[in-house]
PDB file of C-alpha atoms in Angstrom:
ATOM      1  CA  MET A   1     149.487 123.065 169.539  1.00  0.00           C
ATOM      2  CA  ILE A   2     146.946 120.725 168.068  1.00  0.00           C
ATOM      3  CA  LEU A   3     143.398 120.317 169.614  1.00  0.00           C
ATOM      4  CA  HIS A   4     142.117 116.877 169.042  1.00  0.00           C
ATOM      5  CA  GLY A   5     138.558 115.895 168.713  1.00  0.00           C
ATOM      6  CA  GLU A   6     136.679 112.698 168.004  1.00  0.00           C
ATOM      7  CA  HIS A   7     136.453 113.300 164.200  1.00  0.00           C
ATOM      8  CA  ILE A   8     138.395 116.332 163.544  1.00  0.00           C
ATOM      9  CA  PHE A   9     141.551 118.232 164.933  1.00  0.00           C
ATOM     10  CA  LEU A  10     142.185 121.850 165.041  1.00  0.00           C
ATOM     11  CA  ARG A  11     145.758 123.153 164.174  1.00  0.00           C
ATOM     12  CA  PRO A  12     146.933 126.780 164.014  1.00  0.00           C
ATOM     13  CA  MET A  13     146.811 128.339 160.545  1.00  0.00           C
ATOM     14  CA  THR A  14     149.905 129.917 159.006  1.00  0.00           C
ATOM     15  CA  ILE A  15     150.397 133.129 157.159  1.00  0.00           C
ATOM     16  CA  ARG A  16     150.600 131.171 153.909  1.00  0.00           C
ATOM     17  CA  GLU A  17     146.996 129.941 154.615  1.00  0.00           C
ATOM     18  CA  ARG A  18     145.526 133.299 154.849  1.00  0.00           C
ATOM     19  CA  TYR A  19     144.629 133.428 151.119  1.00  0.00           C
ATOM     20  CA  LEU A  20     142.945 129.918 151.555  1.00  0.00           C
ATOM     21  CA  PHE A  21     140.761 131.412 154.380  1.00  0.00           C
ATOM     22  CA  PHE A  22     140.026 134.370 152.092  1.00  0.00           C
ATOM     23  CA  ARG A  23     138.878 132.015 149.291  1.00  0.00           C
ATOM     24  CA  TRP A  24     136.713 129.913 151.649  1.00  0.00           C
ATOM     25  CA  ALA A  25     135.071 133.311 153.009  1.00  0.00           C
ATOM     26  CA  THR A  26     134.523 134.680 149.629  1.00  0.00           C
ATOM     27  CA  ARG A  27     134.160 131.856 147.025  1.00  0.00           C
ATOM     28  CA  SER A  28     133.101 128.554 148.746  1.00  0.00           C
ATOM     29  CA  ASP A  29     129.808 127.081 149.721  1.00  0.00           C
ATOM     30  CA  ALA A  30     130.308 129.052 153.130  1.00  0.00           C
ATOM     31  CA  ALA A  31     130.735 132.293 151.418  1.00  0.00           C
ATOM     32  CA  PRO A  32     127.002 133.331 151.640  1.00  0.00           C
ATOM     33  CA  PHE A  33     127.283 132.741 155.333  1.00  0.00           C
ATOM     34  CA  TRP A  34     129.940 135.336 155.585  1.00  0.00           C
ATOM     35  CA  TYR A  35     129.293 137.849 152.819  1.00  0.00           C
ATOM     36  CA  GLY A  36     126.497 138.677 150.413  1.00  0.00           C
ATOM     37  CA  ASP A  37     122.725 138.741 150.435  1.00  0.00           C
ATOM     38  CA  LEU A  38     122.326 137.200 153.823  1.00  0.00           C
ATOM     39  CA  TYR A  39     124.205 140.193 155.318  1.00  0.00           C
ATOM     40  CA  GLY A  40     123.564 142.920 152.628  1.00  0.00           C
ATOM     41  CA  ASP A  41     127.270 143.375 151.815  1.00  0.00           C
ATOM     42  CA  GLU A  42     129.729 142.496 149.179  1.00  0.00           C
ATOM     43  CA  PRO A  43     132.826 140.315 149.554  1.00  0.00           C
ATOM     44  CA  PRO A  44     135.929 142.268 150.299  1.00  0.00           C
ATOM     45  CA  SER A  45     139.003 142.477 148.141  1.00  0.00           C
ATOM     46  CA  TYR A  46     142.081 140.396 149.406  1.00  0.00           C
ATOM     47  CA  PHE A  47     143.701 143.707 150.541  1.00  0.00           C
ATOM     48  CA  ALA A  48     140.767 144.687 152.679  1.00  0.00           C
ATOM     49  CA  PHE A  49     140.483 141.078 154.020  1.00  0.00           C
ATOM     50  CA  LYS A  50     144.236 141.268 155.039  1.00  0.00           C
ATOM     51  CA  ALA A  51     143.499 144.480 156.820  1.00  0.00           C
ATOM     52  CA  ASP A  52     140.739 142.655 158.965  1.00  0.00           C
ATOM     53  CA  TRP A  53     142.691 139.399 159.474  1.00  0.00           C
ATOM     54  CA  GLN A  54     145.974 140.779 160.653  1.00  0.00           C
ATOM     55  CA  ASP A  55     149.389 138.590 160.752  1.00  0.00           C
ATOM     56  CA  TYR A  56     148.843 137.778 164.391  1.00  0.00           C
ATOM     57  CA  TYR A  57     145.784 135.725 163.563  1.00  0.00           C
ATOM     58  CA  PHE A  58     148.136 133.430 161.728  1.00  0.00           C
ATOM     59  CA  ASP A  59     151.652 133.596 163.354  1.00  0.00           C
ATOM     60  CA  GLY A  60     150.637 133.393 166.975  1.00  0.00           C
ATOM     61  CA  SER A  61     152.624 136.466 167.860  1.00  0.00           C
ATOM     62  CA  ARG A  62     149.700 138.059 169.814  1.00  0.00           C
ATOM     63  CA  PRO A  63     147.346 135.387 171.207  1.00  0.00           C
ATOM     64  CA  GLU A  64     145.302 137.862 173.342  1.00  0.00           C
ATOM     65  CA  LYS A  65     144.334 139.655 170.083  1.00  0.00           C
ATOM     66  CA  GLY A  66     143.114 136.415 168.291  1.00  0.00           C
ATOM     67  CA  ARG A  67     144.047 133.171 166.423  1.00  0.00           C
ATOM     68  CA  CYS A  68     142.867 131.227 163.393  1.00  0.00           C
ATOM     69  CA  PHE A  69     142.799 127.418 163.365  1.00  0.00           C
ATOM     70  CA  ALA A  70     142.165 125.084 160.451  1.00  0.00           C
ATOM     71  CA  ILE A  71     139.547 122.490 160.894  1.00  0.00           C
ATOM     72  CA  MET A  72     141.245 119.163 159.803  1.00  0.00           C
ATOM     73  CA  LEU A  73     139.470 116.026 158.605  1.00  0.00           C
ATOM     74  CA  ALA A  74     141.518 113.104 157.661  1.00  0.00           C
ATOM     75  CA  GLY A  75     144.464 115.224 157.314  1.00  0.00           C
ATOM     76  CA  LYS A  76     142.910 117.857 155.044  1.00  0.00           C
ATOM     77  CA  PRO A  77     141.610 121.269 155.914  1.00  0.00           C
ATOM     78  CA  ILE A  78     137.817 121.663 155.562  1.00  0.00           C
ATOM     79  CA  GLY A  79     137.327 124.909 157.301  1.00  0.00           C
ATOM     80  CA  GLN A  80     138.459 127.780 159.806  1.00  0.00           C
ATOM     81  CA  ILE A  81     137.583 128.655 163.227  1.00  0.00           C
ATOM     82  CA  ASN A  82     138.907 131.590 165.267  1.00  0.00           C
ATOM     83  CA  TYR A  83     138.773 133.554 168.275  1.00  0.00           C
ATOM     84  CA  ASN A  84     139.083 137.367 168.161  1.00  0.00           C
ATOM     85  CA  GLU A  85     140.514 139.651 170.789  1.00  0.00           C
ATOM     86  CA  ILE A  86     140.041 138.735 174.345  1.00  0.00           C
ATOM     87  CA  GLU A  87     138.665 141.634 176.332  1.00  0.00           C
ATOM     88  CA  ASN A  88     140.484 142.092 179.466  1.00  0.00           C
ATOM     89  CA  SER A  89     137.686 143.683 181.456  1.00  0.00           C
ATOM     90  CA  ASP A  90     135.548 140.498 181.374  1.00  0.00           C
ATOM     91  CA  ARG A  91     137.801 137.824 179.742  1.00  0.00           C
ATOM     92  CA  SER A  92     135.408 137.409 176.836  1.00  0.00           C
ATOM     93  CA  THR A  93     135.932 136.685 173.157  1.00  0.00           C
ATOM     94  CA  GLU A  94     133.970 136.185 170.034  1.00  0.00           C
ATOM     95  CA  LEU A  95     134.286 133.018 167.774  1.00  0.00           C
ATOM     96  CA  ASP A  96     133.813 132.761 163.897  1.00  0.00           C
ATOM     97  CA  ILE A  97     133.696 129.546 162.069  1.00  0.00           C
ATOM     98  CA  LEU A  98     133.224 128.267 158.538  1.00  0.00           C
ATOM     99  CA  ILE A  99     133.108 124.842 156.812  1.00  0.00           C
ATOM    100  CA  ALA A 100     134.016 125.588 153.358  1.00  0.00           C
ATOM    101  CA  SER A 101     132.306 122.824 151.351  1.00  0.00           C
ATOM    102  CA  ALA A 102     128.611 121.804 151.397  1.00  0.00           C
ATOM    103  CA  LEU A 103     129.919 118.089 151.414  1.00  0.00           C
ATOM    104  CA  HIS A 104     131.327 118.587 155.038  1.00  0.00           C
ATOM    105  CA  GLN A 105     128.469 120.962 156.408  1.00  0.00           C
ATOM    106  CA  GLY A 106     125.767 119.520 158.616  1.00  0.00           C
ATOM    107  CA  LEU A 107     127.847 116.468 159.798  1.00  0.00           C
ATOM    108  CA  GLY A 108     128.763 117.893 163.196  1.00  0.00           C
ATOM    109  CA  TYR A 109     132.291 118.901 162.400  1.00  0.00           C
ATOM    110  CA  GLY A 110     131.539 122.476 163.103  1.00  0.00           C
ATOM    111  CA  THR A 111     130.019 121.765 166.425  1.00  0.00           C
ATOM    112  CA  GLU A 112     132.916 119.630 167.340  1.00  0.00           C
ATOM    113  CA  ALA A 113     135.191 122.463 166.326  1.00  0.00           C
ATOM    114  CA  ILE A 114     133.310 125.110 168.344  1.00  0.00           C
ATOM    115  CA  ARG A 115     133.521 122.669 171.460  1.00  0.00           C
ATOM    116  CA  LEU A 116     137.267 122.083 171.037  1.00  0.00           C
ATOM    117  CA  LEU A 117     138.071 125.760 170.656  1.00  0.00           C
ATOM    118  CA  THR A 118     135.872 126.977 173.455  1.00  0.00           C
ATOM    119  CA  GLU A 119     137.241 124.254 175.934  1.00  0.00           C
ATOM    120  CA  TYR A 120     140.697 125.470 174.930  1.00  0.00           C
ATOM    121  CA  LEU A 121     139.867 129.048 175.537  1.00  0.00           C
ATOM    122  CA  PHE A 122     138.459 128.271 178.951  1.00  0.00           C
ATOM    123  CA  ARG A 123     141.104 126.093 180.136  1.00  0.00           C
ATOM    124  CA  GLU A 124     144.234 127.578 178.619  1.00  0.00           C
ATOM    125  CA  MET A 125     143.492 131.229 177.910  1.00  0.00           C
ATOM    126  CA  GLY A 126     141.582 132.180 180.955  1.00  0.00           C
ATOM    127  CA  VAL A 127     138.517 133.074 178.944  1.00  0.00           C
ATOM    128  CA  ARG A 128     135.221 133.216 181.006  1.00  0.00           C
ATOM    129  CA  ARG A 129     132.682 133.776 178.313  1.00  0.00           C
ATOM    130  CA  CYS A 130     132.631 132.985 174.479  1.00  0.00           C
ATOM    131  CA  ARG A 131     130.082 134.341 172.172  1.00  0.00           C
ATOM    132  CA  ILE A 132     129.046 133.844 168.546  1.00  0.00           C
ATOM    133  CA  GLU A 133     126.932 136.291 166.574  1.00  0.00           C
ATOM    134  CA  VAL A 134     124.783 134.628 163.889  1.00  0.00           C
ATOM    135  CA  VAL A 135     122.125 136.050 161.637  1.00  0.00           C
ATOM    136  CA  SER A 136     118.652 134.844 162.539  1.00  0.00           C
ATOM    137  CA  ARG A 137     118.086 133.615 158.926  1.00  0.00           C
ATOM    138  CA  ASN A 138     120.879 130.794 159.450  1.00  0.00           C
ATOM    139  CA  PRO A 139     118.974 128.293 161.575  1.00  0.00           C
ATOM    140  CA  ARG A 140     121.388 125.526 160.744  1.00  0.00           C
ATOM    141  CA  ALA A 141     124.335 127.484 162.258  1.00  0.00           C
ATOM    142  CA  VAL A 142     122.060 128.209 165.329  1.00  0.00           C
ATOM    143  CA  ARG A 143     121.430 124.500 165.827  1.00  0.00           C
ATOM    144  CA  ALA A 144     125.084 123.762 165.547  1.00  0.00           C
ATOM    145  CA  TYR A 145     125.947 126.310 168.207  1.00  0.00           C
ATOM    146  CA  GLU A 146     123.213 124.992 170.484  1.00  0.00           C
ATOM    147  CA  LYS A 147     124.612 121.517 170.186  1.00  0.00           C
ATOM    148  CA  ALA A 148     127.995 122.896 171.216  1.00  0.00           C
ATOM    149  CA  GLY A 149     126.466 124.417 174.344  1.00  0.00           C
ATOM    150  CA  TYR A 150     125.908 127.963 173.364  1.00  0.00           C
ATOM    151  CA  ARG A 151     122.676 129.572 174.449  1.00  0.00           C
ATOM    152  CA  HIS A 152     120.756 132.562 173.040  1.00  0.00           C
ATOM    153  CA  SER A 153     121.691 135.615 174.980  1.00  0.00           C
ATOM    154  CA  TYR A 154     120.071 138.474 173.262  1.00  0.00           C
ATOM    155  CA  SER A 155     119.180 139.797 169.742  1.00  0.00           C
ATOM    156  CA  TYR A 156     119.847 143.068 167.829  1.00  0.00           C
ATOM    157  CA  ILE A 157     118.865 144.495 164.528  1.00  0.00           C
ATOM    158  CA  ARG A 158     121.368 146.153 162.334  1.00  0.00           C
ATOM    159  CA  GLU A 159     120.613 147.419 158.849  1.00  0.00           C
ATOM    160  CA  GLY A 160     117.299 145.554 158.961  1.00  0.00           C
ATOM    161  CA  ILE A 161     118.934 142.172 159.757  1.00  0.00           C
ATOM    162  CA  THR A 162     118.210 140.421 163.052  1.00  0.00           C
ATOM    163  CA  TRP A 163     121.283 138.935 164.760  1.00  0.00           C
ATOM    164  CA  LEU A 164     121.264 136.532 167.572  1.00  0.00           C
ATOM    165  CA  VAL A 165     124.100 136.639 170.233  1.00  0.00           C
ATOM    166  CA  MET A 166     124.755 133.133 171.691  1.00  0.00           C
ATOM    167  CA  GLU A 167     127.034 132.583 174.500  1.00  0.00           C
ATOM    168  CA  GLU A 168     128.760 129.928 176.478  1.00  0.00           C
ATOM    169  CA  LEU A 169     130.189 130.504 180.037  1.00  0.00           C
ATOM    170  CA  ALA A 170     133.202 128.794 181.516  1.00  0.00           C
ATOM    171  CA  PRO A 171     132.069 126.028 183.818  1.00  0.00           C
ATOM    172  CA  GLU A 172     132.857 127.872 186.976  1.00  0.00           C
ATOM    173  CA  TYR A 173     130.787 130.908 185.896  1.00  0.00           C
ATOM    174  CA  LEU A 174     127.580 128.911 184.971  1.00  0.00           C
ATOM    175  CA  PRO A 175     124.434 129.500 186.966  1.00  0.00           C
ATOM    176  CA  ASP A 176     123.546 126.784 189.161  1.00  0.00           C
ATOM    177  CA  SER A 177     120.656 125.658 186.881  1.00  0.00           C
ATOM    178  CA  ARG A 178     123.152 124.780 184.172  1.00  0.00           C
ATOM    179  CA  VAL A 179     125.883 123.045 186.042  1.00  0.00           C
ATOM    180  CA  ALA A 180     126.045 119.397 185.511  1.00  0.00           C
ATOM    181  CA  THR A 181     125.543 117.170 188.567  1.00  0.00           C
TER     182      THR A 181
END
């Protein structure tokens, strides 16, 4: 399964790419947005990372539990996007994304990846609501998510850090004021 966009495409990541994802999350230009001072934590060991990012994220064996996709530009992976477990009670899920190199950040690739995965989840997986949690000190990410159609839903504070929860609803669940005419 390949999800094609205008500039990038998404393809499922494989188990052999889990270590690449680990390197991106812990040792790339994107690492400070996943771990470190911005969040008040330390990058995990690869062992701990593997415990969080189970095989099903990479082998497709449990699509309701989550899946990782490589963000591809000109045939090369530049980042990762995933959805997590789909909640049966309300058919919602959370997305995570990273663009590894600063050379590819701020160019719209993340926004396009979010749109592609969100549309896939609505159309093919029966998801009704997608959300992204982002630290308020990351305005660049907030803008990218807004461009992808996500709206600020609520905020919370955890360990002194303000988090924004941004959401997008499947078209059939949008309030009348957000439905395109």
